[in-house]
mmCIF file of C-alpha atoms in Angstrom:
data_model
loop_
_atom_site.group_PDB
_atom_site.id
_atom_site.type_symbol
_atom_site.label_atom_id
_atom_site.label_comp_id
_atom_site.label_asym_id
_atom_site.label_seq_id
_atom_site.Cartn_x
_atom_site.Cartn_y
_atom_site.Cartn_z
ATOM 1 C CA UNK O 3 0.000 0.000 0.000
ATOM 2 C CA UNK O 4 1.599 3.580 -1.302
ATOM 3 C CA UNK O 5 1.986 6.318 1.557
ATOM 4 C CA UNK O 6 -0.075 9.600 1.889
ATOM 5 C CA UNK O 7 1.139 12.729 1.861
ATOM 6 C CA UNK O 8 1.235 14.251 4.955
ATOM 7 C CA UNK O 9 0.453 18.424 5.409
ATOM 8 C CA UNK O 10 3.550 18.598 7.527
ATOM 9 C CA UNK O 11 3.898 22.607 7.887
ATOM 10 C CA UNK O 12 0.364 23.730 6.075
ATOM 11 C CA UNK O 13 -1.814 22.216 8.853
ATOM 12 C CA UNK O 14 -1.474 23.329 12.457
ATOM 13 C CA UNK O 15 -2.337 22.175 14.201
ATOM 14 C CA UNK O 16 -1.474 18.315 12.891
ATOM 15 C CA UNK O 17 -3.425 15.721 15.752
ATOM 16 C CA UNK O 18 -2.293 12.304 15.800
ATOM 17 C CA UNK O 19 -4.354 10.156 17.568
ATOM 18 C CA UNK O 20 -5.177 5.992 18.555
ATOM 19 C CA UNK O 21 -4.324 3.267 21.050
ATOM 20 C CA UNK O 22 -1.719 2.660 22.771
ATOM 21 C CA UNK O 23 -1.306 -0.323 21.133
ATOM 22 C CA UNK O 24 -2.577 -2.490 19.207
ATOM 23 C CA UNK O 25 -4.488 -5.326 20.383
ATOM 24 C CA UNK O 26 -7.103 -7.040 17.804
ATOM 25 C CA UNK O 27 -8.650 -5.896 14.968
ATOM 26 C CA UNK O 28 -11.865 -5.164 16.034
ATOM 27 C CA UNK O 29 -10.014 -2.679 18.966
ATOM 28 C CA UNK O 30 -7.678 -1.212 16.669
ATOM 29 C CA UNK O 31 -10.393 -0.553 13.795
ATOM 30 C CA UNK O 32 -13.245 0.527 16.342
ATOM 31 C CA UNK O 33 -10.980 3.183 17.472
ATOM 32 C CA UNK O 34 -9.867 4.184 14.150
ATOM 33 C CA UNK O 35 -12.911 4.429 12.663
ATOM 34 C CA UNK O 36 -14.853 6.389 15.627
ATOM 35 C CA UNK O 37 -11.579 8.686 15.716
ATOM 36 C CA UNK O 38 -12.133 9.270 11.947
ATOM 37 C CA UNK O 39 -15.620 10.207 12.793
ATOM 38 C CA UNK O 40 -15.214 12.947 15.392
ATOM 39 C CA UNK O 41 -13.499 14.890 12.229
ATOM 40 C CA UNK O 42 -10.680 15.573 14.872
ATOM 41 C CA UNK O 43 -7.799 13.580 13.753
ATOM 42 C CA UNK O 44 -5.497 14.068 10.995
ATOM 43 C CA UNK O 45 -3.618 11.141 11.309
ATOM 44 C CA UNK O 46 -4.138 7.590 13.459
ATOM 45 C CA UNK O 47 -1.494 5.757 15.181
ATOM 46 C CA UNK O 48 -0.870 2.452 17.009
ATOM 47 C CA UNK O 49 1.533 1.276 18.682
ATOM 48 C CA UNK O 50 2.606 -2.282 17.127
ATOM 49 C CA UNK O 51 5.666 -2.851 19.076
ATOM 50 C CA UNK O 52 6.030 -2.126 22.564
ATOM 51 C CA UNK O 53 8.969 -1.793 24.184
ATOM 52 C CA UNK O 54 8.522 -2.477 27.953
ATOM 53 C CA UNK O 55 10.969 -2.512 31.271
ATOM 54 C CA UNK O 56 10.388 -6.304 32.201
ATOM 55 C CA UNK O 57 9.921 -9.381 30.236
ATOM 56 C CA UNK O 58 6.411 -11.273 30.063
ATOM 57 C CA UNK O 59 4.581 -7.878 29.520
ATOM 58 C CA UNK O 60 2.474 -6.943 26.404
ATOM 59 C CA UNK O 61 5.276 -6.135 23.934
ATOM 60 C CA UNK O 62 2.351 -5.703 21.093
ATOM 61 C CA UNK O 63 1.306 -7.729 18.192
ATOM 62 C CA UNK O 64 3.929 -7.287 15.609
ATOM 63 C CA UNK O 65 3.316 -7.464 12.299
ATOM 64 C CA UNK O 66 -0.675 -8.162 12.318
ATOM 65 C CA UNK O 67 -1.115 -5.172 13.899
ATOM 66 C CA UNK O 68 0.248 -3.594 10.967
ATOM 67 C CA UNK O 69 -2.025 -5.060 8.461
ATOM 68 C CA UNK O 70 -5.224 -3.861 10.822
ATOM 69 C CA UNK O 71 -3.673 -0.280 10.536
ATOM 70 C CA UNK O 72 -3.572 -0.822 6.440
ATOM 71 C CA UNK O 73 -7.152 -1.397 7.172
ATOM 72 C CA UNK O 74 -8.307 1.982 9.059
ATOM 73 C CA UNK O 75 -6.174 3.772 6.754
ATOM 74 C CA UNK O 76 -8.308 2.175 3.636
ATOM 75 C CA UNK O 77 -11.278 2.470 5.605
ATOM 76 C CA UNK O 78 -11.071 6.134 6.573
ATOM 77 C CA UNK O 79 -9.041 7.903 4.063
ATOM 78 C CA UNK O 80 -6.436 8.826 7.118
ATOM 79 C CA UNK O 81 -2.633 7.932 6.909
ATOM 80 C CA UNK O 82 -1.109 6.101 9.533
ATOM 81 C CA UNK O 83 1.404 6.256 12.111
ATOM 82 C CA UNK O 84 3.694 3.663 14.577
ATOM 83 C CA UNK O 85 6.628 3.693 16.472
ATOM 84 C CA UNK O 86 9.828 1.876 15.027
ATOM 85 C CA UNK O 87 12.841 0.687 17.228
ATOM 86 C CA UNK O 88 14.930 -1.290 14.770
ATOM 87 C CA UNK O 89 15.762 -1.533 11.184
ATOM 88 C CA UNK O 90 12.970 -4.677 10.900
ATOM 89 C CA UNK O 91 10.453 -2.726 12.437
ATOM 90 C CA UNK O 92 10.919 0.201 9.212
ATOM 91 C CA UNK O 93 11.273 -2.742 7.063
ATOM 92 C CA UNK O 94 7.642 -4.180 7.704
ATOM 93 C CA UNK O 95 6.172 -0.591 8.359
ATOM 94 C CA UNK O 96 7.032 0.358 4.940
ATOM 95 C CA UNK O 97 5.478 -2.602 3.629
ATOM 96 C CA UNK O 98 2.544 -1.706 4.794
ATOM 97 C CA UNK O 99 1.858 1.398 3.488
ATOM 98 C CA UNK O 100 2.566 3.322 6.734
ATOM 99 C CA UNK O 101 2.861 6.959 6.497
ATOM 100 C CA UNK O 102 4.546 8.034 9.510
ATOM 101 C CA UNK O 103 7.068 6.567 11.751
ATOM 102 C CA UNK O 104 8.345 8.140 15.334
ATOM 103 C CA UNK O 105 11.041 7.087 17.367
ATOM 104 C CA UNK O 106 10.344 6.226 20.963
ATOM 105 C CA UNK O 107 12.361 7.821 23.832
ATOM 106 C CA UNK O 108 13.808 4.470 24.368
ATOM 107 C CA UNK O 109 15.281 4.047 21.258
ATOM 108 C CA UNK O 110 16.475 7.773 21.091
ATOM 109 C CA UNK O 111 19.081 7.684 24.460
ATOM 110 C CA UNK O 112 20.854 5.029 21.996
ATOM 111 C CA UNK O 113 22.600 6.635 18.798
ATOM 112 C CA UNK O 114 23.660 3.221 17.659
ATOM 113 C CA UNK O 115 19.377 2.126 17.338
ATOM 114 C CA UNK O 116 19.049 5.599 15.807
ATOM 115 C CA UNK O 117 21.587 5.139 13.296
ATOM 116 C CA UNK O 118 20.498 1.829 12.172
ATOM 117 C CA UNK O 119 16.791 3.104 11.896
ATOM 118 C CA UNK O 120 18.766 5.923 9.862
ATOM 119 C CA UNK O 121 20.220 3.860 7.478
ATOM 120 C CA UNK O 122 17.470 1.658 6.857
ATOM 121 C CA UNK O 123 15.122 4.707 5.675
ATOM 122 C CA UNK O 124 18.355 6.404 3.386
ATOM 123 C CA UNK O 125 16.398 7.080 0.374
ATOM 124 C CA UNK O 126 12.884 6.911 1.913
ATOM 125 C CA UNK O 127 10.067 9.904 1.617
ATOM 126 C CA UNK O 128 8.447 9.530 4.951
ATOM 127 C CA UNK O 129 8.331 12.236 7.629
ATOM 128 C CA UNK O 130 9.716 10.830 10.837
ATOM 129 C CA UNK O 131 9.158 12.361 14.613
ATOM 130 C CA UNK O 132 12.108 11.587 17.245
ATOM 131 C CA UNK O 133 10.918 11.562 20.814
ATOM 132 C CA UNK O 134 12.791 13.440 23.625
ATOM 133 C CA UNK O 135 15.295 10.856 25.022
ATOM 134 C CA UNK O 136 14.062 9.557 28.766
ATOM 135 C CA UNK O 137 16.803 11.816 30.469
ATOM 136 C CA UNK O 138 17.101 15.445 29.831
ATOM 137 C CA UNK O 139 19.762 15.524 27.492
ATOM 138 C CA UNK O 140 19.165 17.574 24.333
ATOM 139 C CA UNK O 141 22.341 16.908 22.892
ATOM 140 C CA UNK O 142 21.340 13.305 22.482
ATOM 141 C CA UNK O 143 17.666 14.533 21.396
ATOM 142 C CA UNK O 144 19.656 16.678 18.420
ATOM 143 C CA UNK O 145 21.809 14.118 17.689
ATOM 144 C CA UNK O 146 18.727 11.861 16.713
ATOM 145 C CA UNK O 147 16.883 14.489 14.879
ATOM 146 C CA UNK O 148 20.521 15.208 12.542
ATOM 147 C CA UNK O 149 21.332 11.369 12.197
ATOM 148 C CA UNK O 150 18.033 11.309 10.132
ATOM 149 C CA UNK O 151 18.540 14.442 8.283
ATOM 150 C CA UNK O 152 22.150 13.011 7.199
ATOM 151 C CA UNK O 153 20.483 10.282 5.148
ATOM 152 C CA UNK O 154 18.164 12.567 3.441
ATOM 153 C CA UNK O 155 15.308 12.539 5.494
ATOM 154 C CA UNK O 156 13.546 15.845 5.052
ATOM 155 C CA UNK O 157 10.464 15.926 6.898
ATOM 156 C CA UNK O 158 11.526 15.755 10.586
ATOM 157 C CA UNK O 159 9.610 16.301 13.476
ATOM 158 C CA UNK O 160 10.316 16.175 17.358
ATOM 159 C CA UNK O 161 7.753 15.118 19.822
ATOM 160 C CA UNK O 162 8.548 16.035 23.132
ATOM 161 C CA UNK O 163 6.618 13.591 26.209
ATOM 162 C CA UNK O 164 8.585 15.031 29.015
ATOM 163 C CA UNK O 165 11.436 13.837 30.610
ATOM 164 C CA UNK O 166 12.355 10.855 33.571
ATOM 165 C CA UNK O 167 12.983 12.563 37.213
ATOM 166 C CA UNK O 168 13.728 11.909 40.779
ATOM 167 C CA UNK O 169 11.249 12.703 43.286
ATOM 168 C CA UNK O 170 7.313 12.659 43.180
ATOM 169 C CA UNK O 171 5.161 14.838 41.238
ATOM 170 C CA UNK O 172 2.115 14.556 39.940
ATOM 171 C CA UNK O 173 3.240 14.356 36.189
ATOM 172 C CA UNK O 174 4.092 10.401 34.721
ATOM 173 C CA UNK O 175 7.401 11.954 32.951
ATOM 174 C CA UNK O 176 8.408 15.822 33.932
ATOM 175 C CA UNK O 177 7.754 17.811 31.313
ATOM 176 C CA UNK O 178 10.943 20.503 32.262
ATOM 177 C CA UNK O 179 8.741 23.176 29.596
ATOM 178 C CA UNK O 180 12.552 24.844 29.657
ATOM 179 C CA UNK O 181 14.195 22.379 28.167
ATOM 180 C CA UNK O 182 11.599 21.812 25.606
ATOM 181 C CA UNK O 183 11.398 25.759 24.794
ATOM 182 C CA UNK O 184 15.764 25.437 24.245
ATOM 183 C CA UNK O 185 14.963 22.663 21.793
ATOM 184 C CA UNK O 186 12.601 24.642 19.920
ATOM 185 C CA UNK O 187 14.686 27.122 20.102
ATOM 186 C CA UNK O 188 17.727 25.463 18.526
ATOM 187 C CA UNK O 189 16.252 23.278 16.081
ATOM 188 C CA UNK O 190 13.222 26.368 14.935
ATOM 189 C CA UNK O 191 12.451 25.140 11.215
ATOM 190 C CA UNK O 192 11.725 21.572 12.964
ATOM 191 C CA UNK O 193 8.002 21.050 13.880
ATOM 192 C CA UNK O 194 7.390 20.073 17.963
ATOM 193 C CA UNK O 195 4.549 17.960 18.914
ATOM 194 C CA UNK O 196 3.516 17.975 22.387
ATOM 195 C CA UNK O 197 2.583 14.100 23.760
ATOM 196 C CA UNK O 198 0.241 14.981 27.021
ATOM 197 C CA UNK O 199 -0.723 11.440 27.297
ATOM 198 C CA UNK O 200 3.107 10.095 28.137
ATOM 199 C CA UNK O 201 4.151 13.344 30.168
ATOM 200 C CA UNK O 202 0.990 13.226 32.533
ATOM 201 C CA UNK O 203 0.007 9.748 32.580
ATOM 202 C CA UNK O 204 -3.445 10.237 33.702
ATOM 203 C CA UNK O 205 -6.506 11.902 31.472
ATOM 204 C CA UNK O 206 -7.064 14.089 33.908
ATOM 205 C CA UNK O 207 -4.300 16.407 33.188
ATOM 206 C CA UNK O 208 -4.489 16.000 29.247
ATOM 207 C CA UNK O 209 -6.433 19.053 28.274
ATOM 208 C CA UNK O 210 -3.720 21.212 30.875
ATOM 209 C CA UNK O 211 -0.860 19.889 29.561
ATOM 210 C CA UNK O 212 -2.734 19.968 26.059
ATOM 211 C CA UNK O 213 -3.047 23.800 26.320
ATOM 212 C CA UNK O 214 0.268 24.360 27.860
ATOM 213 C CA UNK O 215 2.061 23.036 24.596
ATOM 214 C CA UNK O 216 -0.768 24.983 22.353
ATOM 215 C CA UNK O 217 0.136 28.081 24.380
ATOM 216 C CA UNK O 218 3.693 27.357 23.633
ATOM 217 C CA UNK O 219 3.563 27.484 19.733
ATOM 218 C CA UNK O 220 3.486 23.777 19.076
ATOM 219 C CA UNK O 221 2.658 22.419 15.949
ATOM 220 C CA UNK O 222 0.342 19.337 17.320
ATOM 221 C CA UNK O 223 -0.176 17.218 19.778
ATOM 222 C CA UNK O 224 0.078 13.443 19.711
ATOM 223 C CA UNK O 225 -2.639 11.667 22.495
ATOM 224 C CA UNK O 226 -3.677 8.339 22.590
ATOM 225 C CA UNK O 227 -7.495 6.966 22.248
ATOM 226 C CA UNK O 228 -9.165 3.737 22.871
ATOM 227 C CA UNK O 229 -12.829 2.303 22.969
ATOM 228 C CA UNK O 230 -12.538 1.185 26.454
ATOM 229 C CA UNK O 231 -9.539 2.652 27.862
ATOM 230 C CA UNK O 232 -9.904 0.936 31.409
ATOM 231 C CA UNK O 233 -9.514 -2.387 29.942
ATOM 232 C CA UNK O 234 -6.562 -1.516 27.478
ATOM 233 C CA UNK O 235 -3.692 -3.406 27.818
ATOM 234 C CA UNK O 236 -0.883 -0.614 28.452
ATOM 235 C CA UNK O 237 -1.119 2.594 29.522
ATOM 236 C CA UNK O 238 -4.547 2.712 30.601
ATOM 237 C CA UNK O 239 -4.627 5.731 32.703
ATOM 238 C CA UNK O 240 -3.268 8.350 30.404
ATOM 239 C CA UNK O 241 -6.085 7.291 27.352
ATOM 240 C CA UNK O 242 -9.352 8.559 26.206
ATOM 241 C CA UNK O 243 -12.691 7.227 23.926
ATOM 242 C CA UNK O 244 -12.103 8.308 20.866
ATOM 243 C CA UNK O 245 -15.477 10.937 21.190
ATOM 244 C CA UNK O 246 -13.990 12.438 24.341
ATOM 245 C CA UNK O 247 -10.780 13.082 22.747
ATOM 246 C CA UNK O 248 -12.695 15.179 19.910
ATOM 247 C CA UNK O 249 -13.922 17.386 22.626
ATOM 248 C CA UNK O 250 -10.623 17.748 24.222
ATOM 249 C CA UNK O 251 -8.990 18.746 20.650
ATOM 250 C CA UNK O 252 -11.897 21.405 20.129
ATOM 251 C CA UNK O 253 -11.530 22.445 23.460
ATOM 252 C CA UNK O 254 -8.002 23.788 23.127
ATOM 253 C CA UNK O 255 -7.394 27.743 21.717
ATOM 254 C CA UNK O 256 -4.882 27.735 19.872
ATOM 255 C CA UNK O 257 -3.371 31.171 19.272
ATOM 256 C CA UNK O 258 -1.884 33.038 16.915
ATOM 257 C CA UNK O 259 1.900 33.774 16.949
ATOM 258 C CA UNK O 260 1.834 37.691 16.390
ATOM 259 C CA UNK O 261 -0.447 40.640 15.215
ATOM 260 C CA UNK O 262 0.535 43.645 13.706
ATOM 261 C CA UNK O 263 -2.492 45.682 15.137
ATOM 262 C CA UNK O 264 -0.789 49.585 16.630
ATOM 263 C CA UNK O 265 -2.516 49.450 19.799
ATOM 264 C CA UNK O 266 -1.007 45.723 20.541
ATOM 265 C CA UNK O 267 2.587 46.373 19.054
ATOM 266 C CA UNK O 268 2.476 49.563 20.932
ATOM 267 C CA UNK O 269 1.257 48.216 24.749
ATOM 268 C CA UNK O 270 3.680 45.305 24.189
ATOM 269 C CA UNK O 271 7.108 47.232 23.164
ATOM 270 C CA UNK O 272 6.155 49.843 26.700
ATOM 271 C CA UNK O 273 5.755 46.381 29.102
ATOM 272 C CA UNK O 274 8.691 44.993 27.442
ATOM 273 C CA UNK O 275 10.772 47.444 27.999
ATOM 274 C CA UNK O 276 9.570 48.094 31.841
ATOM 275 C CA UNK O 277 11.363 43.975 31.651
ATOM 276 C CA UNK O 278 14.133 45.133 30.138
ATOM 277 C CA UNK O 279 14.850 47.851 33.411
ATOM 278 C CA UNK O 280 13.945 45.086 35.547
ATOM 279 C CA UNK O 281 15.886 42.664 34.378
ATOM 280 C CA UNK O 282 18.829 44.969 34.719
ATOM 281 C CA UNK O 283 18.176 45.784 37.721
ATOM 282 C CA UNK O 284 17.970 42.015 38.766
ATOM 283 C CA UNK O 285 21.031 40.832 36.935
ATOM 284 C CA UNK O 286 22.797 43.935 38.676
ATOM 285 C CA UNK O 287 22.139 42.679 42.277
ATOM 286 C CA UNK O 288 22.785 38.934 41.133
ATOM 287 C CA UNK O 289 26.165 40.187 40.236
ATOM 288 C CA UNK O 290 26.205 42.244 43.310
ATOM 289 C CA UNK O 291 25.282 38.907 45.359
ATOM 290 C CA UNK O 292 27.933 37.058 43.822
ATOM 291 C CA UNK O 293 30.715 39.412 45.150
ATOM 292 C CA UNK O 294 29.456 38.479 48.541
ATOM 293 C CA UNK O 295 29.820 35.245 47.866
ATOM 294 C CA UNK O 296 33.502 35.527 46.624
ATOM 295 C CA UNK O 297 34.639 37.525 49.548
ATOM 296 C CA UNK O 298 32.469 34.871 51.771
ATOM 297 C CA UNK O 299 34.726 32.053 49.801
ATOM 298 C CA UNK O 300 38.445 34.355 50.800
ATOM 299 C CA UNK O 301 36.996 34.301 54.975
ATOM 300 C CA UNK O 302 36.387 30.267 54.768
ATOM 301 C CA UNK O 303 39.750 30.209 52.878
ATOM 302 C CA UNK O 304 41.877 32.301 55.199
ATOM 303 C CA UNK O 305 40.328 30.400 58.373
ATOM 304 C CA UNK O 306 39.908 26.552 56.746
ATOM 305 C CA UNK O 307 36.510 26.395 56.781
ATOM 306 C CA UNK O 308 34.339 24.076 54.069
ATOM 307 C CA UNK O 309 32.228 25.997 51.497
ATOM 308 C CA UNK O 310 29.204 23.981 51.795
ATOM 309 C CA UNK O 311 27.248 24.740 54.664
ATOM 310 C CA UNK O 312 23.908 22.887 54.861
ATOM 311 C CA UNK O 313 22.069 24.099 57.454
ATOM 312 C CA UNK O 314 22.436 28.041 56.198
ATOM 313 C CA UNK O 315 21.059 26.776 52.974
ATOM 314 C CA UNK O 316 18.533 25.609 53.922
ATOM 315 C CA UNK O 317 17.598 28.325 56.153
ATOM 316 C CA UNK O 318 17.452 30.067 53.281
ATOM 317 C CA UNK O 319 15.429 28.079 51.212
ATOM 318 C CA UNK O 320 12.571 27.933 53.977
ATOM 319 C CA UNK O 321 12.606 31.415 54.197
ATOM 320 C CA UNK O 322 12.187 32.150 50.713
ATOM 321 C CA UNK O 323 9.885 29.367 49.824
ATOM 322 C CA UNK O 324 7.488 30.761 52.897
ATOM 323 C CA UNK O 325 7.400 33.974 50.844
ATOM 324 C CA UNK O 326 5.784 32.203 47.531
ATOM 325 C CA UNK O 327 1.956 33.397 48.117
ATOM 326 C CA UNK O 328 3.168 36.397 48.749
ATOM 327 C CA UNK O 329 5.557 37.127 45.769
ATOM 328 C CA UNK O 330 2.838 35.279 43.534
ATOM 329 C CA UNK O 331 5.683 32.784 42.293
ATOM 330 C CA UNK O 332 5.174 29.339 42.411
ATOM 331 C CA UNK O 333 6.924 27.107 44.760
ATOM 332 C CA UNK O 334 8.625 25.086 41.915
ATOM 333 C CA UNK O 335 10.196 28.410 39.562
ATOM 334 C CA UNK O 336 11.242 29.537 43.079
ATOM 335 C CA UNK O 337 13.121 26.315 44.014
ATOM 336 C CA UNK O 338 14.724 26.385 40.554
ATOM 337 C CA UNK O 339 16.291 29.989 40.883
ATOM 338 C CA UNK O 340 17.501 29.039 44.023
ATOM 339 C CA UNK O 341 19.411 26.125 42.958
ATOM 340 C CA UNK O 342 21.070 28.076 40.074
ATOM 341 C CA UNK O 343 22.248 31.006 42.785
ATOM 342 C CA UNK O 344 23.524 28.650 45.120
ATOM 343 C CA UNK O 345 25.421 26.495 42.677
ATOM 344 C CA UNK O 346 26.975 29.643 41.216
ATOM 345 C CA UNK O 347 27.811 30.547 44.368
ATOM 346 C CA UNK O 348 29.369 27.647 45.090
ATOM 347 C CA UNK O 349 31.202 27.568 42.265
ATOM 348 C CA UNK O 350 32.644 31.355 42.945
ATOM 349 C CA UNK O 351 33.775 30.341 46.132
ATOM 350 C CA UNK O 352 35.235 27.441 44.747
ATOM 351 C CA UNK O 353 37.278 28.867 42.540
ATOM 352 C CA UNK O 354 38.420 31.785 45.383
ATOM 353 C CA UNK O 355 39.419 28.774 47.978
ATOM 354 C CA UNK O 356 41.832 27.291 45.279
ATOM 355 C CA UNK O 357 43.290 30.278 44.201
ATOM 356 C CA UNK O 358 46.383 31.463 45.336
ATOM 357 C CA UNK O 359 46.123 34.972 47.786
#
C-alpha cells in the first residue's frame, strides 16, 4: 500500500491520535474508525511494538497489527502512524503502506538504534518524529533528529513527552517546559509535537498539559485513544474514547503567533521594555550577590573552613519558599532559581578557595 502525503507545515495544528497499542482488529479498527468520525484527527497511530521494562509484559502484536492499521487507513481515508525501534520494524512498516514513523524515547538515548533506523530509511520519503530521550539531554535529542537528516530525510519532526525525574510529582514523565522551549529554540524550522498522554500519565491532566504546549507554539499534539480505555492493555490511565478526545482537541485555543495591530505592538514594546529595566536591575544585584559570595569564599579560605554549609542553605530556602503566596511565584520556579544562585555561588567560592592569595 503507497503512503499519503502528509500536510507537515500547512496544517497546524497536525493531531495524531489511537491506542496505545494495538491489540485485535476489532479494537484497533473501532478506534480508528470512531476517531475518523469525530473529524478531529489528521492522522491515526498504534503502537505495534512495545517496548517495555520487564519481560512477560504486552510487547504488542507485531506485524498483524500492521495489516489492521492498512485497514483503518483504507477504511477512513487517514494515513497512519507507529513507532519503530529497529531496522525490521521500518522494514515491515514500509510494507505496509505506513505513512509516519516516530522514534520512541527508548530508542532515542541510543545513537547506535538511531543510526540503524537511519540507514534503513536512506532514500525513503516519509516524515519521521524523534521523541525526547528519557533523560534530559538535548544533545542526544539533536543528535537523533541530525542522524536522520544526514540520510536525506527531510520531513523531521520532534515530539517532546517530558522527561524521567527523581522525586514525586504529579506528572508520569516531567515535562521541564525549559528544556523543551531550548529545543525549539535550537532546532526552529523543525516542527514540535507535544505528547500529554506520556508526560501526565493520567486523562485528567491532558487538556492542561494539552493547552500548555498549544500556548507554547506547538505544531500538534500526539494523544492516545481507545474504545474502552480501562480495559486496554498498556497505559490505561493516560487514554481517552475516541469521542472524548474530539472534545478535548476542540476544546483547546490555539493562538496566533503575532499581530501587527498599533494598539497591541504599541502596549507590548512599553511592558517589554519596563522587563528590560527590571531585568537589569535584577542581573545587577545577582552580580552584586555574587561578590558576597567571593569575599564569603576568601573568609572560609583564610580560616579553613568548608564551602558547603547545609544548614544556612537551607535556612534560606525555607525562608524564601514561605514567601511564595506572597511574591505570587510558584513554589517550583522559586526552588529552581535558588538552585542556580547557590550552585553559582558555590562555584565562585570554589574557585576563590583554590586560588592562590
Amino acid at each position: 500500500m503507497e503512503t499519503k502525503k502528509i500536510d507537515w507545515k500547512g496544517k497546524r495544528p497536525l493531531i495524531i491520535s489511537g491506542p496505545c497499542s494495538a491489540e485485535t482488529e476489532e479494537q484497533t479498527l473501532d478506534t480508528c474508525r470512531r476517531l475518523a468520525a469525530t473529524g478531529a484527527v489528521d492522522v491515526l497511530r498504534a503502537g505495534i511494538w512495545k517496548p517495555r521494562t520487564k519481560p512477560g509484559t504486552f510487547e504488542g502484536v507485531g506485524l498483524p497489527g500492521l495489516s489492521w492499521m492498512a485497514e483503518a487507513k483504507k477504511e477512513t481515508g487517514l494515513p497512519v502512524a507507529t513507532e519503530v525501534a529497529n531496522a525490521k520494524h521500518v522494514e515491515g512498516a514500509l510494507e505496509f503502506g505506513v505513512d509516519l514513523l516516530w522514534i520512541g524515547a527508548r530508542t532515542t538515548v541510543n545513537p547506535f538504534s538511531v543510526q540503524d533506523i537511519a540507514d534503513a530509511l536512506r532514500g525513503v520519503k516519509i516524515p519521521v518524529l524523534v521523541k525526547n530521550p528519557m533523560n534530559p539531554d538535548l544533545d542526544l535529542w539533536m543528535g537523533a533528529v541530525q542522524r536522520l537528516q544526514k540520510v536525506g530525510i527531510e520531513q523531521v519532526g520532534l515530539i517532546h513527552r517530558g522527561f524521567s525525574s527523581f522525586g514525586v510529582s504529579k506528572y508520569r514523565n516531567n515535562p521541564m517546559w525549559p528544556l523543551a522551549i531550548e529545543m525549539k529554540m535550537r532546532m526552529p524550522d523543525v516542527p514540535m509535537i507535544g505528547d500529554p498522554s506520556h508526560i501526565t500519565g493520567k486523562r485528567a491532566l491532558l487538556k492542561e498539559v494539552a493547552q500548555e504546549c498549544a500556548d507554547l507554539n506547538y505544531d500538534g499534539l500526539i494523544i492516545e485513544s481507545h474504545i474502552c480505555p480501562d480495559k486496554a492493555w498498556s497505559d490505561a490511565a493516560q487514554q481517552v474514547v475516541p469521542e472524548e478526545l474530539g472534545e478535548l482537541v476542540r476544546s483547546i485555543v490555539w493562538r496566533k503567533p503575532q499581530t501587527d495591530k498599533p494598539d497591541f505592538l504599541r502596549s507590548l514594546d512599553k511592558l517589554r521594555s519596563q522587563i528590560d529595566q527590571y531585568d537589569a536591575e535584577l542581573f545587577t544585584l545577582l552580580s552584586k550577590r555574587m561578590a558576597v559570595a567571593e569575599k564569603i569564599g576568601e573568609i572560609k579560605r583564610d580560616n579553613e573552613v568548608m564551602i558547603l554549609q547545609s544548614a544556612r542553605w537551607d535556612d534560606i530556602v525555607k525562608r524564601v519558599l514561605a514567601t511564595a503566596d506572597e511574591l505570587q511565584l510558584s513554589r517550583e520556579f522559586l526552588s529552581i532559581l535558588l538552585n542556580s544562585i547557590h550552585m553559582e555561588s558555590i562555584s565562585r567560592q570554589h574557585q576563590v578557595m583554590n586560588s592562590k592569595k
